[in-house]
JSON list of C-alpha atoms in Angstrom, two decimals:
[
{"chain": "A", "resi": 802, "resn": "GLY", "atom": "CA", "xyz": [11.77, 7.77, 9.31]},
{"chain": "A", "resi": 803, "resn": "ALA", "atom": "CA", "xyz": [10.60, 6.43, 5.90]},
{"chain": "A", "resi": 804, "resn": "VAL", "atom": "CA", "xyz": [8.24, 9.30, 5.24]},
{"chain": "A", "resi": 805, "resn": "VAL", "atom": "CA", "xyz": [6.55, 9.73, 1.88]},
{"chain": "A", "resi": 806, "resn": "SER", "atom": "CA", "xyz": [4.62, 12.91, 1.14]},
{"chain": "A", "resi": 807, "resn": "GLN", "atom": "CA", "xyz": [2.14, 13.73, -1.58]},
{"chain": "A", "resi": 808, "resn": "HIS", "atom": "CA", "xyz": [1.02, 17.05, -2.89]},
{"chain": "A", "resi": 809, "resn": "PRO", "atom": "CA", "xyz": [-1.67, 18.18, -3.23]},
{"chain": "A", "resi": 810, "resn": "SER", "atom": "CA", "xyz": [-3.74, 16.20, -0.75]},
{"chain": "A", "resi": 811, "resn": "ARG", "atom": "CA", "xyz": [-6.91, 17.16, -2.58]},
{"chain": "A", "resi": 812, "resn": "VAL", "atom": "CA", "xyz": [-7.58, 18.73, -5.96]},
{"chain": "A", "resi": 813, "resn": "ILE", "atom": "CA", "xyz": [-10.67, 19.68, -7.84]},
{"chain": "A", "resi": 814, "resn": "CYS", "atom": "CA", "xyz": [-10.41, 20.44, -11.61]},
{"chain": "A", "resi": 815, "resn": "LYS", "atom": "CA", "xyz": [-12.56, 20.95, -14.61]},
{"chain": "A", "resi": 816, "resn": "SER", "atom": "CA", "xyz": [-12.95, 18.26, -17.24]},
{"chain": "A", "resi": 817, "resn": "GLY", "atom": "CA", "xyz": [-10.33, 18.49, -19.95]},
{"chain": "A", "resi": 818, "resn": "THR", "atom": "CA", "xyz": [-7.61, 20.00, -17.76]},
{"chain": "A", "resi": 819, "resn": "SER", "atom": "CA", "xyz": [-4.42, 18.29, -16.64]},
{"chain": "A", "resi": 820, "resn": "VAL", "atom": "CA", "xyz": [-3.45, 17.67, -13.02]},
{"chain": "A", "resi": 821, "resn": "LYS", "atom": "CA", "xyz": [-0.03, 16.93, -11.66]},
{"chain": "A", "resi": 822, "resn": "ILE", "atom": "CA", "xyz": [0.49, 15.04, -8.37]},
{"chain": "A", "resi": 823, "resn": "GLU", "atom": "CA", "xyz": [3.85, 15.01, -6.66]},
{"chain": "A", "resi": 824, "resn": "CYS", "atom": "CA", "xyz": [5.25, 12.21, -4.55]},
{"chain": "A", "resi": 825, "resn": "ARG", "atom": "CA", "xyz": [8.38, 12.74, -2.46]},
{"chain": "A", "resi": 826, "resn": "SER", "atom": "CA", "xyz": [10.43, 10.49, -0.26]},
{"chain": "A", "resi": 827, "resn": "LEU", "atom": "CA", "xyz": [11.53, 12.81, 2.53]},
{"chain": "A", "resi": 828, "resn": "ASP", "atom": "CA", "xyz": [14.22, 10.98, 4.38]},
{"chain": "A", "resi": 829, "resn": "PHE", "atom": "CA", "xyz": [15.39, 8.23, 2.05]},
{"chain": "A", "resi": 830, "resn": "GLN", "atom": "CA", "xyz": [16.26, 7.69, -1.58]},
{"chain": "A", "resi": 831, "resn": "ALA", "atom": "CA", "xyz": [13.68, 5.78, -3.52]},
{"chain": "A", "resi": 832, "resn": "THR", "atom": "CA", "xyz": [14.98, 3.92, -6.50]},
{"chain": "A", "resi": 833, "resn": "THR", "atom": "CA", "xyz": [11.50, 2.66, -7.28]},
{"chain": "A", "resi": 834, "resn": "MET", "atom": "CA", "xyz": [8.17, 4.38, -6.94]},
{"chain": "A", "resi": 835, "resn": "PHE", "atom": "CA", "xyz": [4.70, 2.94, -7.48]},
{"chain": "A", "resi": 836, "resn": "TRP", "atom": "CA", "xyz": [1.44, 4.64, -8.28]},
{"chain": "A", "resi": 837, "resn": "TYR", "atom": "CA", "xyz": [-1.89, 3.14, -7.13]},
{"chain": "A", "resi": 838, "resn": "ARG", "atom": "CA", "xyz": [-5.50, 4.26, -7.70]},
{"chain": "A", "resi": 839, "resn": "GLN", "atom": "CA", "xyz": [-8.37, 3.51, -5.41]},
{"chain": "A", "resi": 840, "resn": "PHE", "atom": "CA", "xyz": [-12.05, 3.97, -6.18]},
{"chain": "A", "resi": 841, "resn": "PRO", "atom": "CA", "xyz": [-14.67, 4.25, -3.39]},
{"chain": "A", "resi": 842, "resn": "LYS", "atom": "CA", "xyz": [-15.13, 0.97, -1.44]},
{"chain": "A", "resi": 843, "resn": "GLN", "atom": "CA", "xyz": [-12.53, -0.76, -3.53]},
{"chain": "A", "resi": 844, "resn": "SER", "atom": "CA", "xyz": [-9.00, -1.89, -2.92]},
{"chain": "A", "resi": 845, "resn": "LEU", "atom": "CA", "xyz": [-5.84, -0.26, -4.22]},
{"chain": "A", "resi": 846, "resn": "MET", "atom": "CA", "xyz": [-5.06, -1.00, -7.81]},
{"chain": "A", "resi": 847, "resn": "LEU", "atom": "CA", "xyz": [-1.48, -0.74, -9.11]},
{"chain": "A", "resi": 848, "resn": "MET", "atom": "CA", "xyz": [-1.23, 1.63, -12.02]},
{"chain": "A", "resi": 849, "resn": "ALA", "atom": "CA", "xyz": [2.48, 1.76, -12.78]},
{"chain": "A", "resi": 850, "resn": "THR", "atom": "CA", "xyz": [6.01, 1.20, -11.52]},
{"chain": "A", "resi": 851, "resn": "SER", "atom": "CA", "xyz": [8.74, 3.71, -12.11]},
{"chain": "A", "resi": 852, "resn": "ASN", "atom": "CA", "xyz": [12.44, 3.41, -11.58]},
{"chain": "A", "resi": 853, "resn": "GLU", "atom": "CA", "xyz": [14.57, 6.57, -11.25]},
{"chain": "A", "resi": 854, "resn": "GLY", "atom": "CA", "xyz": [15.83, 7.64, -14.66]},
{"chain": "A", "resi": 855, "resn": "SER", "atom": "CA", "xyz": [13.81, 5.11, -16.62]},
{"chain": "A", "resi": 856, "resn": "LYS", "atom": "CA", "xyz": [10.45, 5.00, -18.30]},
{"chain": "A", "resi": 857, "resn": "ALA", "atom": "CA", "xyz": [7.56, 3.77, -16.15]},
{"chain": "A", "resi": 858, "resn": "THR", "atom": "CA", "xyz": [6.02, 0.32, -16.57]},
{"chain": "A", "resi": 859, "resn": "TYR", "atom": "CA", "xyz": [2.23, 0.46, -16.79]},
{"chain": "A", "resi": 860, "resn": "GLU", "atom": "CA", "xyz": [-0.15, -2.17, -15.74]},
{"chain": "A", "resi": 861, "resn": "GLN", "atom": "CA", "xyz": [-2.52, -3.61, -18.23]},
{"chain": "A", "resi": 862, "resn": "GLY", "atom": "CA", "xyz": [-5.43, -1.32, -18.99]},
{"chain": "A", "resi": 863, "resn": "VAL", "atom": "CA", "xyz": [-3.68, 1.79, -17.73]},
{"chain": "A", "resi": 864, "resn": "GLU", "atom": "CA", "xyz": [-3.18, 4.38, -20.58]},
{"chain": "A", "resi": 865, "resn": "LYS", "atom": "CA", "xyz": [0.39, 5.59, -20.49]},
{"chain": "A", "resi": 866, "resn": "ASP", "atom": "CA", "xyz": [-0.45, 8.66, -22.59]},
{"chain": "A", "resi": 867, "resn": "LYS", "atom": "CA", "xyz": [-3.15, 9.67, -20.16]},
{"chain": "A", "resi": 868, "resn": "PHE", "atom": "CA", "xyz": [-1.22, 9.00, -16.95]},
{"chain": "A", "resi": 869, "resn": "LEU", "atom": "CA", "xyz": [2.20, 10.49, -17.45]},
{"chain": "A", "resi": 870, "resn": "ILE", "atom": "CA", "xyz": [4.79, 9.42, -14.82]},
{"chain": "A", "resi": 871, "resn": "ASN", "atom": "CA", "xyz": [8.14, 11.07, -14.33]},
{"chain": "A", "resi": 872, "resn": "HIS", "atom": "CA", "xyz": [10.76, 9.83, -11.86]},
{"chain": "A", "resi": 873, "resn": "ALA", "atom": "CA", "xyz": [13.56, 12.22, -12.50]},
{"chain": "A", "resi": 874, "resn": "SER", "atom": "CA", "xyz": [15.29, 12.01, -9.12]},
{"chain": "A", "resi": 875, "resn": "LEU", "atom": "CA", "xyz": [15.72, 9.57, -6.22]},
{"chain": "A", "resi": 876, "resn": "THR", "atom": "CA", "xyz": [13.26, 11.60, -4.05]},
{"chain": "A", "resi": 877, "resn": "LEU", "atom": "CA", "xyz": [10.58, 12.75, -6.53]},
{"chain": "A", "resi": 878, "resn": "SER", "atom": "CA", "xyz": [8.03, 11.18, -8.83]},
{"chain": "A", "resi": 879, "resn": "THR", "atom": "CA", "xyz": [5.10, 12.94, -10.49]},
{"chain": "A", "resi": 880, "resn": "LEU", "atom": "CA", "xyz": [1.88, 11.65, -11.96]},
{"chain": "A", "resi": 881, "resn": "THR", "atom": "CA", "xyz": [0.12, 13.87, -14.45]},
{"chain": "A", "resi": 882, "resn": "VAL", "atom": "CA", "xyz": [-3.42, 13.11, -15.31]},
{"chain": "A", "resi": 883, "resn": "THR", "atom": "CA", "xyz": [-3.89, 14.59, -18.77]},
{"chain": "A", "resi": 884, "resn": "SER", "atom": "CA", "xyz": [-7.23, 15.73, -20.09]},
{"chain": "A", "resi": 885, "resn": "ALA", "atom": "CA", "xyz": [-8.97, 14.59, -16.93]},
{"chain": "A", "resi": 886, "resn": "HIS", "atom": "CA", "xyz": [-12.53, 13.37, -17.10]},
{"chain": "A", "resi": 887, "resn": "PRO", "atom": "CA", "xyz": [-15.04, 12.69, -14.29]},
{"chain": "A", "resi": 888, "resn": "GLU", "atom": "CA", "xyz": [-14.27, 8.93, -14.49]},
{"chain": "A", "resi": 889, "resn": "ASP", "atom": "CA", "xyz": [-10.65, 9.72, -13.46]},
{"chain": "A", "resi": 890, "resn": "SER", "atom": "CA", "xyz": [-11.98, 10.97, -10.13]},
{"chain": "A", "resi": 891, "resn": "SER", "atom": "CA", "xyz": [-10.24, 8.77, -7.60]},
{"chain": "A", "resi": 892, "resn": "PHE", "atom": "CA", "xyz": [-7.83, 8.53, -4.67]},
{"chain": "A", "resi": 893, "resn": "TYR", "atom": "CA", "xyz": [-4.28, 8.31, -6.02]},
{"chain": "A", "resi": 894, "resn": "ILE", "atom": "CA", "xyz": [-1.61, 6.93, -3.74]},
{"chain": "A", "resi": 895, "resn": "CYS", "atom": "CA", "xyz": [2.13, 6.70, -4.32]},
{"chain": "A", "resi": 896, "resn": "SER", "atom": "CA", "xyz": [4.54, 4.32, -2.70]},
{"chain": "A", "resi": 897, "resn": "ALA", "atom": "CA", "xyz": [8.32, 4.36, -2.56]},
{"chain": "A", "resi": 898, "resn": "ARG", "atom": "CA", "xyz": [10.93, 1.64, -2.14]},
{"chain": "A", "resi": 899, "resn": "GLU", "atom": "CA", "xyz": [14.32, 2.50, -0.69]},
{"chain": "A", "resi": 900, "resn": "ARG", "atom": "CA", "xyz": [17.63, 1.93, -2.48]},
{"chain": "A", "resi": 901, "resn": "ALA", "atom": "CA", "xyz": [19.01, -1.54, -1.84]},
{"chain": "A", "resi": 902, "resn": "GLY", "atom": "CA", "xyz": [21.51, -1.77, 0.98]},
{"chain": "A", "resi": 903, "resn": "ALA", "atom": "CA", "xyz": [20.00, 0.92, 3.16]},
{"chain": "A", "resi": 904, "resn": "PRO", "atom": "CA", "xyz": [21.33, 0.11, 6.66]},
{"chain": "A", "resi": 905, "resn": "TYR", "atom": "CA", "xyz": [18.52, 1.09, 8.98]},
{"chain": "A", "resi": 906, "resn": "ARG", "atom": "CA", "xyz": [15.45, -0.23, 7.33]},
{"chain": "A", "resi": 907, "resn": "PRO", "atom": "CA", "xyz": [14.38, -3.62, 5.93]},
{"chain": "A", "resi": 908, "resn": "TYR", "atom": "CA", "xyz": [15.39, -3.98, 2.41]},
{"chain": "A", "resi": 909, "resn": "ASN", "atom": "CA", "xyz": [12.71, -3.80, -0.24]},
{"chain": "A", "resi": 910, "resn": "GLU", "atom": "CA", "xyz": [9.93, -2.50, 1.90]},
{"chain": "A", "resi": 911, "resn": "GLN", "atom": "CA", "xyz": [7.35, -0.16, 0.45]},
{"chain": "A", "resi": 912, "resn": "PHE", "atom": "CA", "xyz": [6.32, 3.05, 2.21]},
{"chain": "A", "resi": 913, "resn": "PHE", "atom": "CA", "xyz": [3.15, 4.81, 1.25]},
{"chain": "A", "resi": 914, "resn": "GLY", "atom": "CA", "xyz": [2.14, 8.48, 0.85]},
{"chain": "A", "resi": 915, "resn": "PRO", "atom": "CA", "xyz": [-1.06, 9.83, 2.36]},
{"chain": "A", "resi": 916, "resn": "GLY", "atom": "CA", "xyz": [-2.85, 9.92, -0.96]},
{"chain": "A", "resi": 917, "resn": "THR", "atom": "CA", "xyz": [-4.38, 12.60, -3.25]},
{"chain": "A", "resi": 918, "resn": "ARG", "atom": "CA", "xyz": [-8.06, 12.82, -3.76]},
{"chain": "A", "resi": 919, "resn": "LEU", "atom": "CA", "xyz": [-8.85, 13.97, -7.34]},
{"chain": "A", "resi": 920, "resn": "THR", "atom": "CA", "xyz": [-12.28, 15.21, -8.23]},
{"chain": "A", "resi": 921, "resn": "VAL", "atom": "CA", "xyz": [-12.97, 16.06, -11.88]},
{"chain": "A", "resi": 922, "resn": "LEU", "atom": "CA", "xyz": [-16.09, 18.13, -12.46]},
{"chain": "B", "resi": 270, "resn": "ASP", "atom": "CA", "xyz": [3.04, -13.99, -5.57]},
{"chain": "B", "resi": 271, "resn": "ALA", "atom": "CA", "xyz": [0.69, -16.27, -3.69]},
{"chain": "B", "resi": 272, "resn": "LYS", "atom": "CA", "xyz": [-2.94, -15.28, -3.34]},
{"chain": "B", "resi": 273, "resn": "THR", "atom": "CA", "xyz": [-4.56, -14.61, 0.07]},
{"chain": "B", "resi": 274, "resn": "THR", "atom": "CA", "xyz": [-8.08, -14.98, 1.39]},
{"chain": "B", "resi": 275, "resn": "GLN", "atom": "CA", "xyz": [-9.45, -12.87, 4.18]},
{"chain": "B", "resi": 276, "resn": "PRO", "atom": "CA", "xyz": [-12.94, -12.43, 5.65]},
{"chain": "B", "resi": 277, "resn": "PRO", "atom": "CA", "xyz": [-14.56, -9.26, 4.27]},
{"chain": "B", "resi": 278, "resn": "SER", "atom": "CA", "xyz": [-15.48, -7.80, 7.66]},
{"chain": "B", "resi": 279, "resn": "MET", "atom": "CA", "xyz": [-15.12, -8.29, 11.44]},
{"chain": "B", "resi": 280, "resn": "ASP", "atom": "CA", "xyz": [-16.23, -6.52, 14.56]},
{"chain": "B", "resi": 281, "resn": "CYS", "atom": "CA", "xyz": [-14.31, -6.28, 17.77]},
{"chain": "B", "resi": 282, "resn": "ALA", "atom": "CA", "xyz": [-15.13, -4.74, 21.09]},
{"chain": "B", "resi": 283, "resn": "GLU", "atom": "CA", "xyz": [-12.90, -1.87, 22.26]},
{"chain": "B", "resi": 284, "resn": "GLY", "atom": "CA", "xyz": [-10.22, -3.11, 24.61]},
{"chain": "B", "resi": 285, "resn": "ARG", "atom": "CA", "xyz": [-10.50, -6.72, 23.39]},
{"chain": "B", "resi": 286, "resn": "ALA", "atom": "CA", "xyz": [-8.01, -8.52, 21.19]},
{"chain": "B", "resi": 287, "resn": "ALA", "atom": "CA", "xyz": [-8.73, -8.41, 17.52]},
{"chain": "B", "resi": 288, "resn": "ASN", "atom": "CA", "xyz": [-7.70, -11.59, 15.68]},
{"chain": "B", "resi": 289, "resn": "LEU", "atom": "CA", "xyz": [-7.65, -11.24, 11.95]},
{"chain": "B", "resi": 290, "resn": "PRO", "atom": "CA", "xyz": [-7.13, -14.42, 9.94]},
{"chain": "B", "resi": 291, "resn": "CYS", "atom": "CA", "xyz": [-5.55, -14.88, 6.54]},
{"chain": "B", "resi": 292, "resn": "ASN", "atom": "CA", "xyz": [-5.26, -17.94, 4.37]},
{"chain": "B", "resi": 293, "resn": "HIS", "atom": "CA", "xyz": [-2.30, -18.24, 1.95]},
{"chain": "B", "resi": 294, "resn": "SER", "atom": "CA", "xyz": [-2.24, -21.94, 1.10]},
{"chain": "B", "resi": 295, "resn": "THR", "atom": "CA", "xyz": [-0.12, -21.48, -2.01]},
{"chain": "B", "resi": 296, "resn": "ILE", "atom": "CA", "xyz": [2.65, -19.60, -0.29]},
{"chain": "B", "resi": 297, "resn": "SER", "atom": "CA", "xyz": [6.13, -20.58, -1.42]},
{"chain": "B", "resi": 298, "resn": "GLY", "atom": "CA", "xyz": [9.29, -20.95, 0.62]},
{"chain": "B", "resi": 299, "resn": "ASN", "atom": "CA", "xyz": [10.77, -17.55, -0.09]},
{"chain": "B", "resi": 300, "resn": "GLU", "atom": "CA", "xyz": [7.57, -15.53, 0.35]},
{"chain": "B", "resi": 301, "resn": "TYR", "atom": "CA", "xyz": [6.93, -13.40, 3.35]},
{"chain": "B", "resi": 302, "resn": "VAL", "atom": "CA", "xyz": [3.51, -12.52, 4.88]},
{"chain": "B", "resi": 303, "resn": "TYR", "atom": "CA", "xyz": [2.95, -8.77, 5.17]},
{"chain": "B", "resi": 304, "resn": "TRP", "atom": "CA", "xyz": [0.20, -6.95, 6.96]},
{"chain": "B", "resi": 305, "resn": "TYR", "atom": "CA", "xyz": [-0.84, -3.41, 6.13]},
{"chain": "B", "resi": 306, "resn": "ARG", "atom": "CA", "xyz": [-3.88, -1.38, 7.19]},
{"chain": "B", "resi": 307, "resn": "GLN", "atom": "CA", "xyz": [-5.65, 1.53, 5.67]},
{"chain": "B", "resi": 308, "resn": "ILE", "atom": "CA", "xyz": [-7.63, 3.93, 7.74]},
{"chain": "B", "resi": 309, "resn": "HIS", "atom": "CA", "xyz": [-10.34, 5.73, 5.81]},
{"chain": "B", "resi": 310, "resn": "SER", "atom": "CA", "xyz": [-8.96, 8.22, 3.21]},
{"chain": "B", "resi": 311, "resn": "GLN", "atom": "CA", "xyz": [-5.35, 7.63, 4.18]},
{"chain": "B", "resi": 312, "resn": "GLY", "atom": "CA", "xyz": [-2.49, 5.74, 2.57]},
{"chain": "B", "resi": 313, "resn": "PRO", "atom": "CA", "xyz": [-1.75, 2.18, 3.75]},
{"chain": "B", "resi": 314, "resn": "GLN", "atom": "CA", "xyz": [0.31, 1.82, 6.92]},
{"chain": "B", "resi": 315, "resn": "TYR", "atom": "CA", "xyz": [2.79, -1.01, 7.43]},
{"chain": "B", "resi": 316, "resn": "ILE", "atom": "CA", "xyz": [2.04, -3.17, 10.44]},
{"chain": "B", "resi": 317, "resn": "ILE", "atom": "CA", "xyz": [4.22, -6.20, 10.55]},
{"chain": "B", "resi": 318, "resn": "HIS", "atom": "CA", "xyz": [5.72, -8.98, 8.43]},
{"chain": "B", "resi": 319, "resn": "GLY", "atom": "CA", "xyz": [7.16, -12.45, 8.95]},
{"chain": "B", "resi": 320, "resn": "LEU", "atom": "CA", "xyz": [8.49, -15.54, 7.20]},
{"chain": "B", "resi": 321, "resn": "LYS", "atom": "CA", "xyz": [7.84, -18.49, 9.49]},
{"chain": "B", "resi": 322, "resn": "ASN", "atom": "CA", "xyz": [8.45, -17.45, 13.05]},
{"chain": "B", "resi": 323, "resn": "ASN", "atom": "CA", "xyz": [5.87, -15.50, 15.07]},
{"chain": "B", "resi": 324, "resn": "GLU", "atom": "CA", "xyz": [6.64, -11.86, 15.22]},
{"chain": "B", "resi": 325, "resn": "THR", "atom": "CA", "xyz": [5.68, -9.00, 17.53]},
{"chain": "B", "resi": 326, "resn": "ASN", "atom": "CA", "xyz": [6.15, -5.27, 17.50]},
{"chain": "B", "resi": 327, "resn": "GLU", "atom": "CA", "xyz": [4.60, -2.30, 19.15]},
{"chain": "B", "resi": 328, "resn": "MET", "atom": "CA", "xyz": [1.53, -2.49, 16.99]},
{"chain": "B", "resi": 329, "resn": "ALA", "atom": "CA", "xyz": [0.65, -6.15, 16.70]},
{"chain": "B", "resi": 330, "resn": "SER", "atom": "CA", "xyz": [1.64, -9.77, 16.78]},
{"chain": "B", "resi": 331, "resn": "LEU", "atom": "CA", "xyz": [1.74, -12.08, 13.77]},
{"chain": "B", "resi": 332, "resn": "ILE", "atom": "CA", "xyz": [1.19, -15.84, 14.24]},
{"chain": "B", "resi": 333, "resn": "ILE", "atom": "CA", "xyz": [2.10, -17.96, 11.32]},
{"chain": "B", "resi": 334, "resn": "THR", "atom": "CA", "xyz": [1.07, -21.64, 11.28]},
{"chain": "B", "resi": 335, "resn": "GLU", "atom": "CA", "xyz": [3.79, -24.27, 11.07]},
{"chain": "B", "resi": 336, "resn": "ASP", "atom": "CA", "xyz": [2.87, -25.18, 7.51]},
{"chain": "B", "resi": 337, "resn": "ARG", "atom": "CA", "xyz": [2.76, -21.46, 6.69]},
{"chain": "B", "resi": 338, "resn": "LYS", "atom": "CA", "xyz": [-0.57, -21.81, 4.97]},
{"chain": "B", "resi": 339, "resn": "SER", "atom": "CA", "xyz": [-2.36, -19.36, 7.18]},
{"chain": "B", "resi": 340, "resn": "SER", "atom": "CA", "xyz": [-1.59, -16.56, 9.61]},
{"chain": "B", "resi": 341, "resn": "THR", "atom": "CA", "xyz": [-3.36, -14.43, 12.17]},
{"chain": "B", "resi": 342, "resn": "LEU", "atom": "CA", "xyz": [-2.76, -10.76, 12.96]},
{"chain": "B", "resi": 343, "resn": "ILE", "atom": "CA", "xyz": [-3.44, -9.94, 16.59]},
{"chain": "B", "resi": 344, "resn": "LEU", "atom": "CA", "xyz": [-4.14, -6.42, 17.85]},
{"chain": "B", "resi": 345, "resn": "PRO", "atom": "CA", "xyz": [-3.93, -7.13, 21.59]},
{"chain": "B", "resi": 346, "resn": "HIS", "atom": "CA", "xyz": [-6.10, -4.29, 22.89]},
{"chain": "B", "resi": 347, "resn": "ALA", "atom": "CA", "xyz": [-8.14, -2.82, 20.04]},
{"chain": "B", "resi": 348, "resn": "THR", "atom": "CA", "xyz": [-9.09, 0.84, 20.15]},
{"chain": "B", "resi": 349, "resn": "LEU", "atom": "CA", "xyz": [-11.51, 2.88, 18.11]},
{"chain": "B", "resi": 350, "resn": "ARG", "atom": "CA", "xyz": [-8.51, 4.16, 16.10]},
{"chain": "B", "resi": 351, "resn": "ASP", "atom": "CA", "xyz": [-7.80, 0.66, 14.95]},
{"chain": "B", "resi": 352, "resn": "THR", "atom": "CA", "xyz": [-10.94, 0.72, 12.76]},
{"chain": "B", "resi": 353, "resn": "ALA", "atom": "CA", "xyz": [-9.53, 0.19, 9.28]},
{"chain": "B", "resi": 354, "resn": "VAL", "atom": "CA", "xyz": [-9.25, -2.17, 6.37]},
{"chain": "B", "resi": 355, "resn": "TYR", "atom": "CA", "xyz": [-6.49, -4.74, 7.05]},
{"chain": "B", "resi": 356, "resn": "TYR", "atom": "CA", "xyz": [-4.62, -6.30, 4.13]},
{"chain": "B", "resi": 357, "resn": "CYS", "atom": "CA", "xyz": [-2.70, -9.52, 4.29]},
{"chain": "B", "resi": 358, "resn": "ILE", "atom": "CA", "xyz": [-0.20, -9.74, 1.40]},
{"chain": "B", "resi": 359, "resn": "VAL", "atom": "CA", "xyz": [2.23, -12.48, 0.40]},
{"chain": "B", "resi": 360, "resn": "ARG", "atom": "CA", "xyz": [5.28, -11.39, -1.48]},
{"chain": "B", "resi": 361, "resn": "SER", "atom": "CA", "xyz": [8.85, -12.38, -2.08]},
{"chain": "B", "resi": 362, "resn": "ARG", "atom": "CA", "xyz": [11.18, -10.05, -0.17]},
{"chain": "B", "resi": 363, "resn": "SER", "atom": "CA", "xyz": [13.72, -10.04, -2.97]},
{"chain": "B", "resi": 364, "resn": "GLY", "atom": "CA", "xyz": [13.23, -8.67, -6.44]},
{"chain": "B", "resi": 365, "resn": "ASN", "atom": "CA", "xyz": [11.27, -5.62, -7.49]},
{"chain": "B", "resi": 366, "resn": "THR", "atom": "CA", "xyz": [7.68, -6.72, -7.38]},
{"chain": "B", "resi": 367, "resn": "PRO", "atom": "CA", "xyz": [5.22, -4.23, -5.88]},
{"chain": "B", "resi": 368, "resn": "LEU", "atom": "CA", "xyz": [2.68, -4.98, -3.19]},
{"chain": "B", "resi": 369, "resn": "VAL", "atom": "CA", "xyz": [-0.54, -6.20, -4.71]},
{"chain": "B", "resi": 370, "resn": "PHE", "atom": "CA", "xyz": [-3.61, -5.58, -2.58]},
{"chain": "B", "resi": 371, "resn": "GLY", "atom": "CA", "xyz": [-6.59, -7.88, -2.29]},
{"chain": "B", "resi": 372, "resn": "LYS", "atom": "CA", "xyz": [-9.89, -6.83, -0.74]},
{"chain": "B", "resi": 373, "resn": "GLY", "atom": "CA", "xyz": [-8.78, -7.02, 2.89]},
{"chain": "B", "resi": 374, "resn": "THR", "atom": "CA", "xyz": [-10.80, -7.27, 6.06]},
{"chain": "B", "resi": 375, "resn": "ARG", "atom": "CA", "xyz": [-12.74, -4.28, 7.25]},
{"chain": "B", "resi": 376, "resn": "LEU", "atom": "CA", "xyz": [-12.33, -4.23, 11.06]},
{"chain": "B", "resi": 377, "resn": "SER", "atom": "CA", "xyz": [-14.87, -2.23, 13.04]},
{"chain": "B", "resi": 378, "resn": "VAL", "atom": "CA", "xyz": [-13.88, -1.59, 16.66]},
{"chain": "B", "resi": 379, "resn": "ILE", "atom": "CA", "xyz": [-17.00, -0.89, 18.68]},
{"chain": "B", "resi": 380, "resn": "ALA", "atom": "CA", "xyz": [-17.17, 1.08, 21.88]}
]
């Protein structure tokens, strides 16, 4: 249980194009989803927090117009990297938190997707 | 959330116990200690968490000192597949704050 999927797992695109990454909670409803970015040999950095049906909250230094986040349902959040540049090449990881009161799993735990490796040429 | 300090790297022989320390001297009463690990090019994997009592599950044991200022994650019989970066994170279990990752400990299990 508590499976989070991401699609695609790997994407290569040309500079200037936009890329959409999907994050799905497969067996639970995620009221909150988080997006992280990880550069080589570094730790995960939180980019933004999104609550279902609300606008995302971005961390300081993350451009909201460049990294568009949509959390339209309790099982799906998308991250769109607009006008991608080589410096946006990174490992993007989503994480989902279950709705409060779920009976079979600890409340407030975060479950992580497998990550999406983006390479911008 | 309280800050944690971990050694940057450790080695462990295959089949031996791996003991990964974490200092969290500023932890407050309602904060839990969480451990996650990240195998290369994968998303983080939850291992265990605890408040003040020692905890054990099928993956590991968590030993928290009585003053809660430090903890140790124990992998009882490390295998090559346990090679990963291990993150110790302190966080309140209530509220909506996300997990914030430090630099973690890179554990290398050696045959």
